[in-house]
Every structure is written in C-alpha cells, then in structure tokens.
Amino acid sequence: MKTVFVNPERCLGCHQCEIACAVAHSSSKEVSLALWEEPLPRRRIHVEPGPTYNTSFANKCRHCNPAPCEQVCPTGAIHRQQDHDLVLITATKCIACAMCAMVCPFDVLTYYPVAETGPQRVVAVKCDGCVDRLSRGDIPACVEACKAEALVFGELNELLKAGRLRESYAVVAATTMMEGQAPAVPETVHAWRAWGASAEEATQGGGER
Amino acid sequence: MKTIFPVDFQRMSVHKDSQAMLRRASEEGIETVWDRLAKQEPQCGYCSLGLSCRNCAMGPCRVDPFGDGPQKGVCGADADVIVARNLGRAIAAGASAHSDHGRDILEVFHATAAGETTGYQIADEGKLKAIAADYGVELEDRSTREVALEVAEAIMEDYGTRKGSLGFLKRVPAKRLAVWQKLDILPRGIDRENVEMLHRTHMGVDNDYVNILLHCLRTSLSDGWGGSMVATELSDVMFGTPKPVSSEMNLGVLKADEVNIALHGHNPVLSDVIVQASQDPELLNLAKEQGAAGINLVGLCCTGNELLMRRGIPMAGNHLIQELVIMTGALDAMVVDYQCIMPSVTDVAKCFHTAVISTFDKAKFPGAIHITFDPHRGIEIGKEIVRRAVQAYAGRVADKVYIPGEPIPMMAGFSVEAIVEALGGSPEPLLAAIKDGKIRGAVGVVGCNNPKIKQDFGHVQLCRRLIENDILVVVTGCAAVANGKAGQMRPEAADMAGPGLAGICKALGIPPVLHMGSCVDNTRILVLAAALANQLDVDISQLPLAAAAPEWYSEKAAAIGTYAVASGIYTVLGVQPPIFGSKNVVQLLAEGLEDVVGATFAIEPDAERAASLIRRHIEVKRRELGLPYHDPQTIPLPERGREKSPAVA
C-alpha cells in the first residue's frame, strides 16, 4: 500500500505543501487563477507549529482502515476507494454534521464550501490522497511540492525500512565509536532548531518587573 | 487546539503595564503583534535558514538543507551564495534606512544654515566646530552660518563618491583604519555602498560568498561611520548635545487629565518642533477649553529616545508597546515619522478615539491623517499637529481610560560629551577604573524588541548580570527603555552593581546602565570606543568591550551589529539571523572574522549564557592587554536545559 509518510524532523514549515494542495483541488489547477475561484479551493494538509520555534508538523488524513469517520457517517458520504485504498467524501451527500471530525484521531477535517456543492453551504473537506493525480500516474501534490522530503510517497514498509536503516547506523555508531554516517538532520538544521529550543527556554524563565 | 489569542501574558512581557494591556486586548478582541506571530507559526524554514531566493524571475528558488533536494537555485547559486546575498540585502536595507534618516536631518540642517527654516537653529556651536574639523572646513573669521553651510555641503558629498572616503573616518583609530585598508573595505560613499550591494546581489554579479560578506562589512561601515553618524552629530548641532536629565518611563507617564500625544518613530526633526508647539499659549488655552489640564508629550521608540535625551520627555515604551499604548484609551494622538511603526497602529486606533498623524511623504499609513512635514514652515506644522491632537481629545471616552501603574524614574542624556564631563573632562578616570579592574569592561546593549523573545527579558536580564559583574553597560533604543522600566537606570541602581562599578557610579552620581540615545546614536558608542582606543594607542578590537542585541528584529539592527563587529567589537545576538542554511557563512561570521577584523558574532538567546560569553570575552581582552584578569574558563557557562550542544558560540 502506497501512502504519504511524514518525517516531522524534516519539516521546515514553509507551507508549500498547503499551497500545492489547494491548487491541486482547484478547478483551474493554476496558482494564479485558483486565488480568484469561488468558492476558494482549500488546503487539505495543515502545517502547524511545534512546541518551539523552527519546529512543525504537516498533518493530513491518514486514510485509516477501518476509518472511524466512515463508521460514524450517518449519510454514507464517506467511503473507501479500493483501487488506492483511500477514504473519500462524497460532498453532495455530506450534511456537515461533524460526526467525522469528532471521531477523527488526527483532527484533519475542516468545513468549507466546495465546487461540487457550490458556495451556499459547507461540507466536510479533507485529504483525498490526490486520487485524481494518482489515477493519472502522478504523485500527491503535497509530496511533489516538498523539497525537504518531510513528505514522501511510497510503500509504507519500504519507507519504514529507510528510517530503520538510519537508526541502525546511529546505534552502531554509538556502540562502536564509529563516525555516524547519516544523522537525522544536518548540522545547519540542528543549529537552527537549537536556537528555537533555547529561545523557548529563555521565555519560560524570569518573572515580571 | 491553539487558542487564537495568546493569553499567557507573563510569557509575552516582563512588564506589568504590557501585561495589563495584553489582558485588555484579549478581553476586547484586539489583535496584537503576538497574535499575528502565533498565526504566522510555523514560519517558513527555507526563509529563516536564508535558503530562499527571490532575486530574479527564473526563481523563486530554495535549497534543501537536508541535501537530497535541489542544492542550487536556477542560476546555479548554492546555499553559501544565497545566504550571503540575502544577508547583504538586509544590511543594505538597514544601512539605507539610517542613512536616509541622516540625509533628512542634513537637508534640514542645510536649509537652517541658509536661513530658510522656522523652528530650527544651530544649538551647539561647539559640536559644529568639531564636525568642521573632521571635514576640514576652515573656521577663521567666518560666521556660524557660513561654517554650517560649508559643513552641510561637505557632508552631502559623503553621500556620493566625490572624495573616496567618508569625513568621519578621521575619528577611526589608525590601527582600525589600517585593518579596513588591508581588506579594501574602507567605506567610500554613504549611498554608494548600499547601491553597490544591490548591484552585487543581482543575479550573476558577485558569486563569491566571502566577497559578498566583505562588502557586507563595508556597507555597514558606511552606516556606522557615515549615515547614522551624520544623523547623530547634526541632530546634536541643531537640537543640542544631550546632557544628563531625569525623566520617567512606562505607560504610567500618560496623564488621565491632559491631552496625551505620543511621538513615535526615529527622526527628531519634526518632533522637536512639536515640543515647542506644545508650549504655545494659544494651544494650551484650547486644551483647557476642551477640559484638559494641559498637553502631555510622551515618547515611543527612538523618536522618544531623541526627545528624552535632549528634553527629558518621558517614554511610554519601546517597540512592542506601540499597539498597547493606544489601548489605554488615554492617547489622543500618535504622531509618527518613520521606521518600526507597525502598519497595525491605525487598526488598533480604530477601536479608540486616537488620531494617528503621519508626517513624512515617504511613510504614509492608510487610516491616518497626513500632515506633510516641511522644515520651511516647521513651527506652523508643529502647531497644526498639536491642534489636531487637542481636537481629538474631545472624543476621549472616560470609561475606556485605563492607565496601568506608576511611572518608573530614570536618568538619560549620556552623550559621549556628557560622560566625559561626568568623569571630570577626560576619559582617563574611566580608563583608570578599567585598568585597575574596578570596572572589568564596557558593553553596549542595543536593539529592538521581537515578539519571539519575552518583551525586555533579554535586555533586562543581560544588563543585570553584566552590572553585577562590574561591567559598565551603555544602552540605546529599545534596550534603553527596557532597562529604564526595570529601574536599572536610576542612580540608586548602583546598588544592583558589583562593588567596583557601584563605587564609581555612586561617586559620580550616575546609574550603572547609561542611556546613550536612539539607535542611530549607536555611533556614540563607536566614538567612545575610538576615544578609549586612541587614549591607549590600541585598536578597538583590543579593548575589553562587547555589544549585544538580545531582542533585535530589524534590518537596521543587522547593519548595526555588522558595523560593531567590523569596528572590532564582539557582538552577541539573541535572535538568530537567517543564515543557518550555510555552514560556511555561519562559520565565517562566528569564527573566521576573528582573524579578519578581530571580532566575531555569537548567537545566544539565553541571557544568562550571553552574559557569561561576554564576561569571558572581556577577561580574554584584559589578559591580552596585560591588565589584571580572571581566568575566563572559571566563569561558568550555564548549561542549556533542553539542548546541550551550543547553537553557535
């Protein structure tokens, strides 16, 4: 099963995935035209800040199986698409009751008007795994936009193996005093984040005058 | 879920007045800079690492710091070049802001010398003569106005490239000048270096990051020893060289029963005539007719610092107070000139009766009343502005007025001339105290507020640790206001200092933290450092000095930090500049520059650690000068809690 995997330590908080997502779900598929559409196309991936400056996480639908949202949807608007193993919403069937949002373990649902139902009412909006793009043989728009490999697309077990390999290098390096081969983040990014952690700590100190 | 309005006010500012107003903002749903920062988070990592480039239309480009994605922009620029180009443009923008401010003062000075202005005069002839000497203008048998005209024209030439190098370089110690000559970074013209930076950072010009960084140094020097110095020196000539003066600070300086006018921005050229206009009997009568007991001027940011230094006008606060001061409901007018004035002030003002009055044609604010500054009608325009403020007072809603707390007394006005005078006419007693170790050294703590750092915590805590360890602190800009509000600028604050510094402060009746002025007045620190170096016949970089900008945010601060380092002063930044995407650039600025200009940058947001880094540096310099010293390694460097490895040290 192919999925969009998130490496939070690689997320730079640039929001490029959000822009690419909204454009991919616009009618025009053009960033300059998408901004003029009515209703506005919306992002379905959300880059939210972490606890310190210079940390963030790109949150999106994990397409759970079984999917709690699908199980509670009273109108059958949420269903599983078998070809790509994705959880999809039929906007025209959605009654915006927010049951799906209540049970979602990741809080990925948002409510906006969409092109299928027009600007008059809001419906549940979430990641559709870029099912149209996948059908054409493309990868999801968010992954394509990410230049830092914070978002990667592939077979889940293969992606996990890449992480295991890195762990393995680190453990062997630590136990044998060898030079580590592949640190999780380069020195530049490490130093950039270290400032954030330190600034956060400084903010917690000190009272009022 | 994140709340829309941050509500943990104690995490946002150390000051009770700010916290009270932040609570009010939260209750009334008024958006502040802290809310907007929260909404911007997470901020783009490419941009804050300096790895994004928008300099041309083949882009925008970004370099992947993890090494897997693109390593070069479309043009072929790598991380080093992109980071250096971005830094260079920031410094050029900051230097341009200072230098253009200087030019505005210069133009008024020139018109005043020509007898074309109202409300302006040559207030300090001694200072004028000193500048005339720097510029080689003859004094003999000539009227003040003739000398002033020739000085004005000579300085105007410094903006171009007529003479090859700047007039104020005569103040630079010979050893420092030799360093710049060897590196070929002597500033040639105030405007020229900024323009050349824009040229070099255009695609396909300077593709060598080291060469770009050298020009960063030269560009900053054209600010520190050029544009900013022109602003300071000519402001002294026209408005008087500051002398020690007592005043007060924080939102408590607003008066519930008077017309309150805040003067905000950086250029004193208009606000100084507003001070004159506010004493006009006709306008005072008008205020009385409206039911106000008088007209109360308060300062904000560096315009406030300029007026505090020369006129003792009290300060409402620094950068992060500008929205909060309106929320007192007691501010009738905010008169703005330029720099650091948030576009949001007109939005906040809409919730109250406050009139925002913009005054420079180059700095307009939708929602503000615009009254064009014109030095030829200076005093008339000053009166017009004060009249608008008095009229606005009629709209004040008494129920909405909430002025938190009592003002804190403080002392300002420490120009180099005033410090030398306090020392008995020569810097020798200060040098003697440094030589025998009663004072270990001196540190300039300067720069802005930044909502990423708890307001004024960085400034106050760092200065406190330094004075406790017998280090004399001089402050400017927002750092000065932070220290004043924290009570560290009263003469009695000598009790907070170590025994050596406390003794000297008490003998002279001065505080251990000396207010040297606005952010362009950082040039006063350069002049003082040069005077000390000349007295000892050493380079500035050999002196036990340092600088810090714990809460900086602006491009101007980037220029200031760079001219401090280029002038030989070790500088600790509390906020990281967008350079961490290039290890080479970071290494050059944090280590490599030591062998080039004898000083480096360090980045340290923790005030306790910053204080230790500075104390160690000062003891190293003492050892190298053959003065009594403490072993730097015995000064503890507090561990980081969460992050054990230093960011850059």
CSV table of N, CA and C in Angstrom, one decimal, chain A residues 125-196:
chain,number,residue,atom,x,y,z
A,125,VAL,N,-14.3,18.7,4.4
A,125,VAL,CA,-13.2,18.7,3.5
A,125,VAL,C,-12.0,18.1,4.1
A,126,LYS,N,-11.4,17.1,3.4
A,126,LYS,CA,-10.1,16.5,3.9
A,126,LYS,C,-9.3,16.0,2.7
A,127,CYS,N,-8.1,15.5,3.0
A,127,CYS,CA,-7.3,15.0,2.0
A,127,CYS,C,-8.0,13.8,1.3
A,128,ASP,N,-7.9,13.8,0.0
A,128,ASP,CA,-8.4,12.7,-0.8
A,128,ASP,C,-7.3,11.9,-1.4
A,129,GLY,N,-6.1,12.1,-0.8
A,129,GLY,CA,-5.0,11.3,-1.3
A,129,GLY,C,-4.6,11.7,-2.8
A,130,CYS,N,-5.1,12.8,-3.3
A,130,CYS,CA,-4.9,13.2,-4.6
A,130,CYS,C,-5.3,12.1,-5.6
A,131,VAL,N,-6.5,11.5,-5.4
A,131,VAL,CA,-6.9,10.3,-6.1
A,131,VAL,C,-6.9,10.6,-7.6
A,132,ASP,N,-7.2,11.8,-8.0
A,132,ASP,CA,-7.2,12.1,-9.5
A,132,ASP,C,-5.8,12.1,-10.0
A,133,ARG,N,-4.9,12.6,-9.3
A,133,ARG,CA,-3.5,12.6,-9.7
A,133,ARG,C,-2.9,11.2,-9.8
A,134,LEU,N,-3.2,10.4,-8.7
A,134,LEU,CA,-2.8,9.0,-8.7
A,134,LEU,C,-3.3,8.2,-9.9
A,135,SER,N,-4.5,8.5,-10.3
A,135,SER,CA,-5.1,7.8,-11.4
A,135,SER,C,-4.4,8.1,-12.7
A,136,ARG,N,-3.8,9.4,-12.7
A,136,ARG,CA,-3.0,9.8,-13.9
A,136,ARG,C,-1.6,9.3,-13.8
A,137,GLY,N,-1.2,8.7,-12.7
A,137,GLY,CA,0.2,8.2,-12.6
A,137,GLY,C,1.1,9.2,-11.9
A,138,ASP,N,0.5,10.4,-11.4
A,138,ASP,CA,1.3,11.4,-10.7
A,138,ASP,C,1.3,11.0,-9.2
A,139,ILE,N,2.2,11.7,-8.5
A,139,ILE,CA,2.3,11.5,-7.0
A,139,ILE,C,1.4,12.6,-6.4
A,140,PRO,N,1.1,12.5,-5.1
A,140,PRO,CA,0.3,13.6,-4.5
A,140,PRO,C,0.9,14.9,-4.6
A,141,ALA,N,0.1,16.0,-4.7
A,141,ALA,CA,0.7,17.3,-4.9
A,141,ALA,C,1.5,17.8,-3.8
A,142,CYS,N,1.2,17.4,-2.5
A,142,CYS,CA,1.9,17.9,-1.4
A,142,CYS,C,3.3,17.3,-1.4
A,143,VAL,N,3.4,16.0,-1.8
A,143,VAL,CA,4.7,15.4,-1.8
A,143,VAL,C,5.6,16.0,-2.9
A,144,GLU,N,5.0,16.3,-4.0
A,144,GLU,CA,5.7,16.9,-5.2
A,144,GLU,C,6.2,18.2,-4.8
A,145,ALA,N,5.5,19.0,-4.0
A,145,ALA,CA,5.9,20.3,-3.6
A,145,ALA,C,7.0,20.3,-2.5
A,146,CYS,N,7.1,19.3,-1.7
A,146,CYS,CA,8.0,19.3,-0.6
A,146,CYS,C,9.4,19.0,-1.1
A,147,LYS,N,10.3,20.0,-0.9
A,147,LYS,CA,11.7,19.9,-1.3
A,147,LYS,C,12.6,19.4,-0.2
A,148,ALA,N,12.0,19.1,0.9
A,148,ALA,CA,12.8,18.7,2.1
A,148,ALA,C,12.6,17.3,2.4
A,149,GLU,N,11.8,16.6,1.6
A,149,GLU,CA,11.4,15.2,1.9
A,149,GLU,C,10.8,15.0,3.3
A,150,ALA,N,10.1,16.1,3.8
A,150,ALA,CA,9.3,15.9,5.0
A,150,ALA,C,8.1,15.1,4.7
A,151,LEU,N,7.7,15.2,3.4
A,151,LEU,CA,6.6,14.4,2.9
A,151,LEU,C,7.1,13.5,1.8
A,152,VAL,N,6.9,12.2,2.0
A,152,VAL,CA,7.4,11.2,1.0
A,152,VAL,C,6.3,10.3,0.6
A,153,PHE,N,6.3,9.7,-0.6
A,153,PHE,CA,5.2,8.9,-1.0
A,153,PHE,C,5.8,7.5,-1.4
A,154,GLY,N,5.3,6.5,-0.9
A,154,GLY,CA,5.8,5.2,-1.2
A,154,GLY,C,5.1,4.1,-0.5
A,155,GLU,N,5.6,2.8,-0.7
A,155,GLU,CA,5.1,1.7,0.1
A,155,GLU,C,5.5,1.9,1.5
A,156,LEU,N,4.6,1.7,2.4
A,156,LEU,CA,4.8,2.0,3.8
A,156,LEU,C,6.0,1.2,4.4
A,157,ASN,N,6.0,0.0,4.1
A,157,ASN,CA,7.1,-0.9,4.7
A,157,ASN,C,8.5,-0.4,4.2
A,158,GLU,N,8.5,0.0,2.9
A,158,GLU,CA,9.8,0.5,2.4
A,158,GLU,C,10.3,1.8,3.1
A,159,LEU,N,9.3,2.7,3.2
A,159,LEU,CA,9.6,3.9,3.9
A,159,LEU,C,10.1,3.7,5.3
A,160,LEU,N,9.4,2.8,6.0
A,160,LEU,CA,9.8,2.5,7.4
A,160,LEU,C,11.2,1.9,7.4
A,161,LYS,N,11.5,1.1,6.4
A,161,LYS,CA,12.9,0.5,6.4
A,161,LYS,C,13.9,1.6,6.3
A,162,ALA,N,13.7,2.6,5.5
A,162,ALA,CA,14.7,3.7,5.4
A,162,ALA,C,15.0,4.3,6.8
A,163,GLY,N,13.9,4.5,7.6
A,163,GLY,CA,14.1,5.0,8.9
A,163,GLY,C,14.9,4.0,9.8
A,164,ARG,N,14.5,2.7,9.6
A,164,ARG,CA,15.2,1.7,10.4
A,164,ARG,C,16.7,1.7,10.1
A,165,LEU,N,17.0,1.9,8.9
A,165,LEU,CA,18.4,1.9,8.5
A,165,LEU,C,19.2,3.0,9.2
A,166,ARG,N,18.5,4.2,9.2
A,166,ARG,CA,19.2,5.3,9.8
A,166,ARG,C,19.4,5.1,11.3
A,167,GLU,N,18.4,4.5,12.0
A,167,GLU,CA,18.5,4.1,13.4
A,167,GLU,C,19.7,3.2,13.6
A,168,SER,N,19.7,2.2,12.7
A,168,SER,CA,20.7,1.2,12.8
A,168,SER,C,22.1,1.8,12.7
A,169,TYR,N,22.3,2.7,11.7
A,169,TYR,CA,23.6,3.4,11.6
A,169,TYR,C,23.9,4.1,12.9
A,170,ALA,N,22.9,4.8,13.5
A,170,ALA,CA,23.1,5.6,14.7
A,170,ALA,C,23.5,4.7,15.9
A,171,VAL,N,22.8,3.6,16.0
A,171,VAL,CA,23.1,2.7,17.1
A,171,VAL,C,24.5,2.1,17.0
A,172,VAL,N,24.8,1.7,15.8
A,172,VAL,CA,26.1,1.0,15.6
A,172,VAL,C,27.2,2.1,15.8
A,173,ALA,N,27.0,3.3,15.3
A,173,ALA,CA,28.0,4.4,15.6
A,173,ALA,C,28.2,4.6,17.0
A,174,ALA,N,27.0,4.6,17.8
A,174,ALA,CA,27.1,5.0,19.2
A,174,ALA,C,27.8,3.8,20.0
A,175,THR,N,27.6,2.6,19.5
A,175,THR,CA,28.1,1.5,20.3
A,175,THR,C,29.6,1.1,19.9
A,176,THR,N,30.0,1.6,18.7
A,176,THR,CA,31.3,1.2,18.3
A,176,THR,C,32.3,2.4,18.2
A,177,MET,N,31.8,3.6,18.5
A,177,MET,CA,32.5,4.8,18.4
A,177,MET,C,32.9,5.2,17.0
A,178,MET,N,32.2,4.6,16.0
A,178,MET,CA,32.4,5.0,14.6
A,178,MET,C,31.8,6.3,14.4
A,179,GLU,N,32.3,7.0,13.3
A,179,GLU,CA,31.6,8.2,12.9
A,179,GLU,C,30.2,7.9,12.4
A,180,GLY,N,29.2,8.6,12.9
A,180,GLY,CA,27.8,8.4,12.4
A,180,GLY,C,27.8,8.7,10.9
A,181,GLN,N,27.0,7.9,10.1
A,181,GLN,CA,27.0,8.1,8.7
A,181,GLN,C,25.9,9.0,8.2
A,182,ALA,N,24.8,8.8,8.8
A,182,ALA,CA,23.6,9.6,8.3
A,182,ALA,C,22.8,10.2,9.4
A,183,PRO,N,23.2,11.3,9.9
A,183,PRO,CA,22.4,11.9,11.0
A,183,PRO,C,21.0,12.3,10.5
A,184,ALA,N,20.1,12.3,11.5
A,184,ALA,CA,18.7,12.6,11.1
A,184,ALA,C,18.5,13.9,10.5
A,185,VAL,N,19.2,14.9,11.0
A,185,VAL,CA,19.2,16.3,10.4
A,185,VAL,C,20.7,16.8,10.3
A,186,PRO,N,21.0,17.5,9.3
A,186,PRO,CA,22.3,18.1,9.2
A,186,PRO,C,22.6,19.2,10.3
A,187,GLU,N,23.9,19.5,10.4
A,187,GLU,CA,24.3,20.4,11.5
A,187,GLU,C,23.6,21.8,11.3
A,188,THR,N,23.4,22.2,10.1
A,188,THR,CA,22.8,23.5,9.9
A,188,THR,C,21.4,23.5,10.5
A,189,VAL,N,20.6,22.5,10.2
A,189,VAL,CA,19.2,22.5,10.6
A,189,VAL,C,19.2,22.3,12.1
A,190,HIS,N,20.1,21.5,12.6
A,190,HIS,CA,20.2,21.2,14.1
A,190,HIS,C,20.4,22.6,14.8
A,191,ALA,N,21.4,23.4,14.3
A,191,ALA,CA,21.7,24.6,15.0
A,191,ALA,C,20.5,25.6,14.9
A,192,TRP,N,19.8,25.6,13.7
A,192,TRP,CA,18.7,26.4,13.5
A,192,TRP,C,17.6,26.1,14.6
A,193,ARG,N,17.3,24.8,14.8
A,193,ARG,CA,16.3,24.4,15.7
A,193,ARG,C,16.8,24.6,17.2
A,194,ALA,N,18.1,24.5,17.4
A,194,ALA,CA,18.6,24.7,18.8
A,194,ALA,C,18.3,26.1,19.3
A,195,TRP,N,18.3,27.0,18.4
A,195,TRP,CA,18.0,28.4,18.8
A,195,TRP,C,16.6,28.5,19.2
A,196,GLY,N,15.7,27.8,18.5
A,196,GLY,CA,14.3,27.8,18.9
A,196,GLY,C,14.0,27.2,20.3
